[in-house]
Amino acid sequence: MTSTLKITDLPVAGYERVVRGVDPSCGLHAIIAVHDTTLGPALGGLRMWPYASEDEALFDVKRLSRGMTFKSAVAKTGLGGGKAVMIGDPKKVKSEALYLAMGRLVDSLGGKYITAEDVNTSVQDLEIIRRVTKHVTGLERKDGGSGNPSPYTAYGVFLGIRAALGWVFGNDACKGRTVAIQGTGAVGSALAKRLIDAGAKVYGADRNTERLQQLQKEIGVVPVGENEILTMKCDVFAPCALGAVLNDDTIPKLNTPIVAGAANNLLLEPRHGKVLADRNVLYAPDYVINAGGIVNVSVEFHPGGYDEKVALGKIERIPQALKELWQIAKDERIPPSDAADRLAERILADARGQKKAAACSVPPKGTRRG
Ligand code: NAD
């Protein structure tokens, strides 16, 4: 079939490149946002979602790609930030032709953007994309990839929760602690297992009640209702489902000294970091504690290729990064979320400065250095 893919640049201030790809032959309507490549190629997942409009998709892809820049900067992955979204209902529109067209759109950016798994995109979908572009990560181990990132994300969140327990209670042991997990999906269930193995009592809520019951049987997660999970008394609230769950409505109802979970963009607005701090709730900034997955993927770019030991070693630095942010927050009387943003911005500004200085020191063509 001949491709009818039409690629259009969308000028968006503050973003290196934003492109729209439309292919009526397969129903593709996608946007890729490359936010920043100062630290390396822009890596971020491909999300499919039934957005109500292109404006809504653009808003989401901008927000997510900027988040990836910050996440990779603080986690020191050597990568920049980008993201891709496909507009559509995954139950209705998924097809091989659709992913081939998406792959061509990814390829058109020549490696400036590298794609990966995200909501409603599976490794199988990525395998199709790989047929038309090499700029894909997170493929199965047998195909030279780093595999499913979720267990690595869960490991980082587990270590981050322990760091938070140590910070608040002076003892990072999980034994006897209660953790309320909102969303026991890929990350939430792996996190629950680690916590239970370490002696914590874990409560879980999920819309997928069958899966929750299975987790109750298999590992002892105690199921609670969707509303209860947010308000129950616990030592840690671990949101692992959706973004924006920390807002004016929910924060006053929290009954926990710690919020530390895997979901992205947990604060509805940046100011909610202060609302949490004012209530004396310790917050583990989302993109710092949930960086295990991207750290794992980033190891694919190391000269010797993917090595799990290297990935685990880097993930084990997450607790230290969190403790440094909490200390900055304490010393400077700012919320930890602001401390994380400042750190990311400083890392990016330094790297931009170094690039500029390097560019200025290159002698003009035709001159020789003695
Ligand atoms: P997932 O889809 O496997 O799990 C999410 C779970 O949340 C599902 O089981 C879903 O039924 C449940 N859920 C949805 N709405 C809910 C609600 N209102 N109340 C309770 N449960 C609800 O996704 P995942 O891969 O486990 O990721 C979880 C979160 O972590 C997402 O926000 C994702 O963006 C973020 N994250 C994931 C990774 C990763 O490596 N998978 C990395 C970084 C961040």
CSV table of C-alpha atoms and ligand atoms in Angstrom, one decimal:
chain,number,residue,atom,x,y,z
A,1,MET,CA,0.0,0.0,0.0
A,2,THR,CA,1.4,3.5,-0.8
A,3,SER,CA,1.8,5.7,2.2
A,4,THR,CA,-0.3,8.8,2.3
A,5,LEU,CA,1.5,10.1,5.4
A,6,LYS,CA,1.5,13.9,5.6
A,7,ILE,CA,3.9,15.5,8.1
A,8,THR,CA,3.4,19.1,9.2
A,9,ASP,CA,5.6,21.1,11.6
A,10,LEU,CA,3.6,22.8,14.4
A,11,PRO,CA,5.5,25.9,15.7
A,12,VAL,CA,5.4,25.7,19.5
A,13,ALA,CA,7.4,28.1,21.6
A,14,GLY,CA,9.9,26.5,24.0
A,15,TYR,CA,9.9,23.2,22.1
A,16,GLU,CA,12.7,22.2,19.7
A,17,ARG,CA,10.3,20.5,17.3
A,18,VAL,CA,6.6,19.5,17.2
A,19,VAL,CA,5.3,17.5,14.3
A,20,ARG,CA,1.8,16.3,13.3
A,21,GLY,CA,1.5,13.1,11.2
A,22,VAL,CA,-1.8,12.3,9.5
A,23,ASP,CA,-2.4,9.3,7.2
A,24,PRO,CA,-6.0,8.9,6.1
A,25,SER,CA,-5.2,5.4,4.6
A,26,CYS,CA,-4.9,3.9,8.1
A,27,GLY,CA,-6.4,6.6,10.4
A,28,LEU,CA,-3.2,7.9,11.9
A,29,HIS,CA,-3.5,11.2,13.6
A,30,ALA,CA,-0.4,11.7,15.8
A,31,ILE,CA,1.8,14.3,17.3
A,32,ILE,CA,5.5,14.0,18.3
A,33,ALA,CA,6.9,16.7,20.6
A,34,VAL,CA,10.7,17.0,20.9
A,35,HIS,CA,11.0,19.3,23.9
A,36,ASP,CA,14.8,19.4,24.5
A,37,THR,CA,17.8,17.5,23.2
A,38,THR,CA,20.5,19.4,25.1
A,39,LEU,CA,21.5,16.3,27.0
A,40,GLY,CA,20.9,13.8,24.2
A,41,PRO,CA,18.2,12.5,21.9
A,42,ALA,CA,14.7,13.0,23.1
A,43,LEU,CA,13.4,9.7,24.5
A,44,GLY,CA,9.8,9.2,25.6
A,45,GLY,CA,6.9,6.8,25.2
A,46,LEU,CA,4.2,6.6,22.6
A,47,ARG,CA,0.7,7.0,24.1
A,48,MET,CA,-2.5,6.2,22.4
A,49,TRP,CA,-5.6,7.9,23.9
A,50,PRO,CA,-9.1,8.9,22.6
A,51,TYR,CA,-8.4,12.6,23.0
A,52,ALA,CA,-11.5,14.7,22.2
A,53,SER,CA,-9.5,17.1,20.0
A,54,GLU,CA,-6.1,17.8,18.6
A,55,ASP,CA,-5.7,20.6,21.0
A,56,GLU,CA,-6.2,18.2,23.9
A,57,ALA,CA,-3.6,15.9,22.4
A,58,LEU,CA,-1.1,18.7,21.9
A,59,PHE,CA,-1.6,19.9,25.5
A,60,ASP,CA,-0.8,16.4,26.7
A,61,VAL,CA,2.2,15.7,24.5
A,62,LYS,CA,3.7,19.1,25.4
A,63,ARG,CA,3.3,18.5,29.1
A,64,LEU,CA,4.6,14.9,28.9
A,65,SER,CA,7.6,15.7,26.7
A,66,ARG,CA,8.7,18.5,29.0
A,67,GLY,CA,8.3,16.1,32.0
A,68,MET,CA,10.7,13.6,30.2
A,69,THR,CA,13.3,16.3,29.8
A,70,PHE,CA,13.2,17.0,33.5
A,71,LYS,CA,13.1,13.3,34.5
A,72,SER,CA,16.1,12.4,32.3
A,73,ALA,CA,18.1,15.5,33.4
A,74,VAL,CA,17.8,14.6,37.2
A,75,ALA,CA,18.3,10.9,36.6
A,76,LYS,CA,21.4,11.7,34.5
A,77,THR,CA,20.4,9.3,31.7
A,78,GLY,CA,22.2,11.2,29.0
A,79,LEU,CA,18.9,11.7,27.1
A,80,GLY,CA,16.6,14.5,26.3
A,81,GLY,CA,12.9,14.7,26.5
A,82,GLY,CA,10.2,13.9,24.0
A,83,LYS,CA,6.9,12.2,23.8
A,84,ALA,CA,4.4,11.0,21.1
A,85,VAL,CA,0.7,10.7,21.2
A,86,MET,CA,-1.7,8.9,18.8
A,87,ILE,CA,-5.3,10.1,18.8
A,88,GLY,CA,-7.7,7.1,18.9
A,89,ASP,CA,-9.5,4.5,20.9
A,90,PRO,CA,-7.1,1.5,21.3
A,91,LYS,CA,-10.0,-0.9,21.3
A,92,LYS,CA,-11.1,0.3,17.8
A,93,VAL,CA,-8.2,1.7,15.7
A,94,LYS,CA,-5.1,-0.4,16.4
A,95,SER,CA,-3.7,-2.0,13.2
A,96,GLU,CA,-0.4,-3.0,11.6
A,97,ALA,CA,-0.8,-0.2,9.0
A,98,LEU,CA,-1.3,2.4,11.8
A,99,TYR,CA,1.9,1.4,13.6
A,100,LEU,CA,3.9,1.3,10.3
A,101,ALA,CA,2.7,4.9,9.6
A,102,MET,CA,3.6,5.9,13.1
A,103,GLY,CA,7.0,4.4,12.6
A,104,ARG,CA,7.6,6.4,9.5
A,105,LEU,CA,6.7,9.6,11.4
A,106,VAL,CA,9.2,8.6,14.1
A,107,ASP,CA,11.8,7.9,11.4
A,108,SER,CA,11.2,11.3,9.8
A,109,LEU,CA,12.9,13.0,12.8
A,110,GLY,CA,16.1,11.1,12.0
A,111,GLY,CA,16.8,10.0,15.6
A,112,LYS,CA,16.1,13.3,17.3
A,113,TYR,CA,13.1,11.4,18.9
A,114,ILE,CA,13.3,7.8,20.1
A,115,THR,CA,10.1,6.1,21.0
A,116,ALA,CA,9.2,3.6,23.7
A,117,GLU,CA,6.2,1.9,25.4
A,118,ASP,CA,3.5,4.0,27.2
A,119,VAL,CA,-0.2,3.9,27.9
A,120,ASN,CA,-1.9,1.6,25.4
A,121,THR,CA,1.3,0.8,23.5
A,122,SER,CA,2.7,-2.7,23.8
A,123,VAL,CA,6.0,-4.3,23.0
A,124,GLN,CA,4.2,-5.9,20.0
A,125,ASP,CA,3.2,-2.5,18.7
A,126,LEU,CA,6.9,-1.4,19.0
A,127,GLU,CA,8.0,-4.5,17.1
A,128,ILE,CA,5.9,-3.3,14.1
A,129,ILE,CA,7.3,0.2,14.4
A,130,ARG,CA,10.8,-1.2,14.4
A,131,ARG,CA,10.3,-2.5,10.9
A,132,VAL,CA,10.4,1.0,9.5
A,133,THR,CA,12.7,2.8,12.0
A,134,LYS,CA,15.6,2.0,14.2
A,135,HIS,CA,14.7,4.7,16.7
A,136,VAL,CA,12.8,2.4,19.1
A,137,THR,CA,13.7,1.3,22.6
A,138,GLY,CA,12.2,-1.1,25.2
A,139,LEU,CA,12.0,-4.1,22.9
A,140,GLU,CA,12.2,-7.5,24.4
A,141,ARG,CA,15.5,-8.8,25.7
A,142,LYS,CA,15.7,-11.5,23.0
A,143,ASP,CA,15.6,-8.6,20.5
A,144,GLY,CA,18.5,-6.7,22.2
A,145,GLY,CA,16.2,-4.4,24.1
A,146,SER,CA,15.9,-3.7,27.9
A,147,GLY,CA,12.4,-5.3,28.1
A,148,ASN,CA,9.5,-4.2,30.2
A,149,PRO,CA,10.4,-1.1,32.2
A,150,SER,CA,7.7,-1.6,34.9
A,151,PRO,CA,9.6,-3.8,37.3
A,152,TYR,CA,12.5,-1.3,37.3
A,153,THR,CA,10.2,1.6,37.9
A,154,ALA,CA,8.6,-0.4,40.8
A,155,TYR,CA,12.1,-1.1,42.2
A,156,GLY,CA,13.0,2.6,42.2
A,157,VAL,CA,9.7,3.5,43.8
A,158,PHE,CA,10.2,0.8,46.5
A,159,LEU,CA,13.7,2.3,47.3
A,160,GLY,CA,12.2,5.8,47.3
A,161,ILE,CA,9.5,4.7,49.7
A,162,ARG,CA,12.1,3.3,52.1
A,163,ALA,CA,14.1,6.6,51.8
A,164,ALA,CA,10.9,8.5,52.7
A,165,LEU,CA,10.2,6.2,55.7
A,166,GLY,CA,13.8,6.8,56.9
A,167,TRP,CA,13.4,10.6,56.4
A,168,VAL,CA,10.1,10.8,58.3
A,169,PHE,CA,10.4,8.1,61.0
A,170,GLY,CA,14.2,7.8,61.3
A,171,ASN,CA,14.0,4.2,60.3
A,172,ASP,CA,13.6,2.9,56.7
A,173,ALA,CA,12.3,-0.5,57.5
A,174,CYS,CA,9.1,-1.6,55.9
A,175,LYS,CA,8.2,-4.0,58.6
A,176,GLY,CA,5.0,-2.9,60.4
A,177,ARG,CA,4.4,0.0,58.0
A,178,THR,CA,1.2,0.4,56.0
A,179,VAL,CA,1.2,1.4,52.4
A,180,ALA,CA,-1.9,2.3,50.3
A,181,ILE,CA,-1.4,1.8,46.6
A,182,GLN,CA,-3.8,3.4,44.2
A,183,GLY,CA,-3.6,1.3,41.0
A,184,THR,CA,-2.2,-2.2,41.2
A,185,GLY,CA,-1.3,-2.4,37.5
A,186,ALA,CA,2.1,-3.2,36.1
A,187,VAL,CA,4.1,-1.0,38.5
A,188,GLY,CA,1.7,-1.0,41.4
A,189,SER,CA,1.5,-4.8,41.6
A,190,ALA,CA,5.4,-5.2,41.4
A,191,LEU,CA,5.7,-2.5,44.1
A,192,ALA,CA,3.1,-4.3,46.3
A,193,LYS,CA,5.1,-7.5,46.1
A,194,ARG,CA,8.4,-5.9,47.1
A,195,LEU,CA,6.7,-4.1,50.0
A,196,ILE,CA,5.0,-7.2,51.3
A,197,ASP,CA,8.2,-9.2,51.0
A,198,ALA,CA,9.9,-6.5,53.1
A,199,GLY,CA,7.2,-6.8,55.8
A,200,ALA,CA,4.8,-4.0,55.0
A,201,LYS,CA,1.0,-4.3,55.1
A,202,VAL,CA,-0.3,-3.2,51.7
A,203,TYR,CA,-3.7,-2.0,50.8
A,204,GLY,CA,-4.7,-1.7,47.2
A,205,ALA,CA,-7.4,-0.1,45.0
A,206,ASP,CA,-7.9,-0.8,41.3
A,207,ARG,CA,-10.8,-0.5,38.8
A,208,ASN,CA,-9.7,-4.0,37.7
A,209,THR,CA,-11.3,-5.8,40.6
A,210,GLU,CA,-10.4,-9.3,39.2
A,211,ARG,CA,-6.7,-8.4,39.2
A,212,LEU,CA,-6.9,-7.0,42.6
A,213,GLN,CA,-8.6,-10.2,44.0
A,214,GLN,CA,-5.8,-12.2,42.3
A,215,LEU,CA,-3.2,-10.1,44.1
A,216,GLN,CA,-5.1,-10.6,47.4
A,217,LYS,CA,-4.9,-14.3,46.9
A,218,GLU,CA,-1.3,-14.5,45.6
A,219,ILE,CA,0.6,-12.0,47.7
A,220,GLY,CA,-1.8,-10.7,50.4
A,221,VAL,CA,-2.8,-7.2,49.1
A,222,VAL,CA,-5.8,-6.0,51.1
A,223,PRO,CA,-8.4,-4.6,48.6
A,224,VAL,CA,-10.1,-1.3,49.5
A,225,GLY,CA,-12.4,1.0,47.6
A,226,GLU,CA,-11.4,3.6,45.1
A,227,ASN,CA,-12.3,6.5,47.4
A,228,GLU,CA,-11.1,4.9,50.5
A,229,ILE,CA,-7.5,4.5,49.3
A,230,LEU,CA,-7.1,8.2,49.1
A,231,THR,CA,-8.4,9.0,52.6
A,232,MET,CA,-7.3,5.9,54.7
A,233,LYS,CA,-4.8,6.3,57.5
A,234,CYS,CA,-1.5,4.9,56.3
A,235,ASP,CA,2.3,5.5,56.5
A,236,VAL,CA,2.6,6.0,52.7
A,237,PHE,CA,0.1,6.8,50.0
A,238,ALA,CA,1.6,5.4,46.7
A,239,PRO,CA,-0.4,6.7,43.7
A,240,CYS,CA,0.4,4.3,40.8
A,241,ALA,CA,-2.6,4.9,38.5
A,242,LEU,CA,-3.3,8.4,37.1
A,243,GLY,CA,-1.9,11.9,37.2
A,244,ALA,CA,-3.4,15.0,38.8
A,245,VAL,CA,-4.6,13.0,41.9
A,246,LEU,CA,-3.0,15.6,44.2
A,247,ASN,CA,-5.3,18.6,44.1
A,248,ASP,CA,-7.4,21.0,46.2
A,249,ASP,CA,-10.1,18.4,46.6
A,250,THR,CA,-7.9,15.4,47.6
A,251,ILE,CA,-5.0,16.9,49.6
A,252,PRO,CA,-7.1,17.9,52.6
A,253,LYS,CA,-8.4,14.4,52.8
A,254,LEU,CA,-5.1,12.6,52.8
A,255,ASN,CA,-4.3,10.8,56.1
A,256,THR,CA,-0.6,10.0,55.5
A,257,PRO,CA,2.7,11.7,56.3
A,258,ILE,CA,4.2,10.5,52.9
A,259,VAL,CA,3.1,10.5,49.2
A,260,ALA,CA,5.5,8.5,47.1
A,261,GLY,CA,4.2,6.7,43.9
A,262,ALA,CA,4.9,5.9,40.3
A,263,ALA,CA,2.3,7.9,38.4
A,264,ASN,CA,3.4,10.9,36.3
A,265,ASN,CA,2.3,14.5,36.8
A,266,LEU,CA,0.8,13.8,40.2
A,267,LEU,CA,0.3,17.5,41.1
A,268,LEU,CA,-2.6,19.0,39.3
A,269,GLU,CA,-0.8,22.3,39.4
A,270,PRO,CA,2.8,23.1,40.6
A,271,ARG,CA,1.3,25.1,43.5
A,272,HIS,CA,0.0,21.8,45.0
A,273,GLY,CA,3.5,20.9,46.0
A,274,LYS,CA,3.2,23.7,48.5
A,275,VAL,CA,-0.3,22.7,49.6
A,276,LEU,CA,1.2,19.3,50.5
A,277,ALA,CA,4.2,20.8,52.3
A,278,ASP,CA,1.9,23.1,54.3
A,279,ARG,CA,0.1,20.0,55.5
A,280,ASN,CA,3.4,18.5,56.5
A,281,VAL,CA,3.2,15.7,54.0
A,282,LEU,CA,6.5,14.6,52.6
A,283,TYR,CA,6.3,14.4,48.8
A,284,ALA,CA,8.7,12.3,46.6
A,285,PRO,CA,8.7,14.3,43.3
A,286,ASP,CA,7.1,12.0,40.8
A,287,TYR,CA,9.7,12.2,38.0
A,288,VAL,CA,12.5,11.5,40.4
A,289,ILE,CA,11.0,8.5,42.2
A,290,ASN,CA,9.6,6.9,39.0
A,291,ALA,CA,12.7,7.2,36.9
A,292,GLY,CA,13.7,3.5,37.2
A,293,GLY,CA,12.1,2.6,33.9
A,294,ILE,CA,13.8,5.4,31.9
A,295,VAL,CA,17.1,4.7,33.6
A,296,ASN,CA,16.8,1.0,32.6
A,297,VAL,CA,16.0,1.9,29.0
A,298,SER,CA,18.8,4.5,28.8
A,299,VAL,CA,21.4,1.7,29.5
A,300,GLU,CA,20.5,0.4,25.9
A,301,PHE,CA,22.6,3.4,24.7
A,302,HIS,CA,25.7,2.4,26.6
A,303,PRO,CA,28.6,1.5,24.3
A,304,GLY,CA,28.5,-2.2,25.4
A,305,GLY,CA,24.7,-2.3,25.1
A,306,TYR,CA,22.1,-3.2,27.7
A,307,ASP,CA,23.4,-4.6,31.0
A,308,GLU,CA,21.0,-5.1,33.9
A,309,LYS,CA,23.6,-4.7,36.6
A,310,VAL,CA,24.5,-1.3,35.3
A,311,ALA,CA,20.8,-0.4,35.3
A,312,LEU,CA,20.2,-1.6,38.8
A,313,GLY,CA,23.2,0.3,40.1
A,314,LYS,CA,21.9,3.5,38.6
A,315,ILE,CA,18.3,2.9,40.0
A,316,GLU,CA,19.8,2.4,43.4
A,317,ARG,CA,20.9,6.1,43.3
A,318,ILE,CA,17.2,7.3,43.4
A,319,PRO,CA,17.0,7.3,47.3
A,320,GLN,CA,20.1,9.6,47.5
A,321,ALA,CA,18.7,11.9,44.8
A,322,LEU,CA,15.4,12.2,46.9
A,323,LYS,CA,17.2,12.8,50.1
A,324,GLU,CA,19.2,15.6,48.5
A,325,LEU,CA,16.0,17.2,47.2
A,326,TRP,CA,14.3,16.9,50.6
A,327,GLN,CA,17.3,18.5,52.2
A,328,ILE,CA,17.3,21.4,49.7
A,329,ALA,CA,13.5,21.8,50.3
A,330,LYS,CA,14.1,22.0,54.1
A,331,ASP,CA,17.0,24.4,53.9
A,332,GLU,CA,15.4,26.7,51.4
A,333,ARG,CA,11.9,26.3,52.7
A,334,ILE,CA,10.5,25.3,49.3
A,335,PRO,CA,8.4,22.3,48.4
A,336,PRO,CA,10.4,19.2,47.2
A,337,SER,CA,8.7,19.5,43.8
A,338,ASP,CA,10.1,23.0,43.3
A,339,ALA,CA,13.5,21.8,44.5
A,340,ALA,CA,13.4,19.0,41.7
A,341,ASP,CA,12.4,21.5,39.0
A,342,ARG,CA,15.1,23.9,40.0
A,343,LEU,CA,17.7,21.1,40.0
A,344,ALA,CA,16.6,20.0,36.5
A,345,GLU,CA,16.6,23.5,35.2
A,346,ARG,CA,20.1,24.0,36.6
A,347,ILE,CA,21.4,20.8,35.0
A,348,LEU,CA,20.0,21.9,31.6
A,349,ALA,CA,21.3,25.5,31.9
A,350,ASP,CA,24.8,24.2,32.8
A,351,ALA,CA,24.7,21.8,29.8
A,352,ARG,CA,23.5,24.5,27.5
A,353,GLY,CA,26.3,26.8,28.7
A,354,GLN,CA,28.9,24.0,28.2
A,355,LYS,CA,27.7,23.4,24.6
A,356,LYS,CA,27.8,27.1,23.8
A,357,ALA,CA,31.3,27.4,25.2
A,358,ALA,CA,32.4,24.3,23.2
A,359,ALA,CA,30.9,25.8,20.0
A,360,CYS,CA,32.7,29.1,20.6
A,361,SER,CA,36.1,27.4,21.1
A,362,VAL,CA,35.9,25.6,17.7
A,363,PRO,CA,38.3,27.4,15.4
A,364,PRO,CA,36.8,28.6,12.1
A,365,LYS,CA,37.4,26.4,9.1
A,366,GLY,CA,40.8,26.8,7.5
A,367,THR,CA,42.6,27.9,10.6
A,368,ARG,CA,45.1,25.7,12.4
A,369,ARG,CA,45.8,25.5,16.0
A,370,GLY,CA,49.5,25.5,17.0
B,1,NAD,P1,-1.1,0.2,34.3
B,1,NAD,O1,-2.0,0.6,33.2
B,1,NAD,O2,-0.5,-1.2,34.2
B,1,NAD,O3,-1.7,0.3,35.7
B,1,NAD,C1,-2.5,1.3,36.1
B,1,NAD,C2,-3.6,0.7,36.9
B,1,NAD,O4,-4.4,1.8,37.5
B,1,NAD,C3,-4.6,-0.1,36.1
B,1,NAD,O5,-4.6,-1.4,36.7
B,1,NAD,C4,-5.9,0.6,36.3
B,1,NAD,O6,-7.0,-0.3,36.3
B,1,NAD,C5,-5.8,1.3,37.6
B,1,NAD,N1,-6.6,2.5,37.7
B,1,NAD,C6,-7.0,3.4,36.8
B,1,NAD,N2,-7.8,4.4,37.3
B,1,NAD,C7,-7.9,4.1,38.6
B,1,NAD,C8,-8.5,4.7,39.7
B,1,NAD,N3,-9.2,5.8,39.6
B,1,NAD,N4,-8.4,4.1,41.0
B,1,NAD,C9,-7.7,3.0,41.1
B,1,NAD,N5,-7.0,2.3,40.1
B,1,NAD,C10,-7.1,2.9,38.9
B,1,NAD,O7,0.1,1.3,34.3
B,1,NAD,P2,1.5,1.2,34.9
B,1,NAD,O8,2.5,0.9,33.8
B,1,NAD,O9,1.5,0.4,36.1
B,1,NAD,O10,1.8,2.7,35.3
B,1,NAD,C11,1.2,3.3,36.4
B,1,NAD,C12,1.5,4.8,36.4
B,1,NAD,O11,2.9,5.0,36.6
B,1,NAD,C13,1.0,5.5,35.2
B,1,NAD,O12,0.6,6.8,35.6
B,1,NAD,C14,2.3,5.6,34.4
B,1,NAD,O13,2.3,6.8,33.5
B,1,NAD,C15,3.3,5.8,35.5
B,1,NAD,N6,4.7,5.3,35.1
B,1,NAD,C16,4.9,4.0,34.7
B,1,NAD,C17,6.1,3.6,34.3
B,1,NAD,C18,6.4,2.2,33.9
B,1,NAD,O14,7.5,1.8,33.8
B,1,NAD,N7,5.3,1.4,33.6
B,1,NAD,C19,7.2,4.5,34.5
B,1,NAD,C20,7.0,5.8,34.9
B,1,NAD,C21,5.7,6.2,35.3
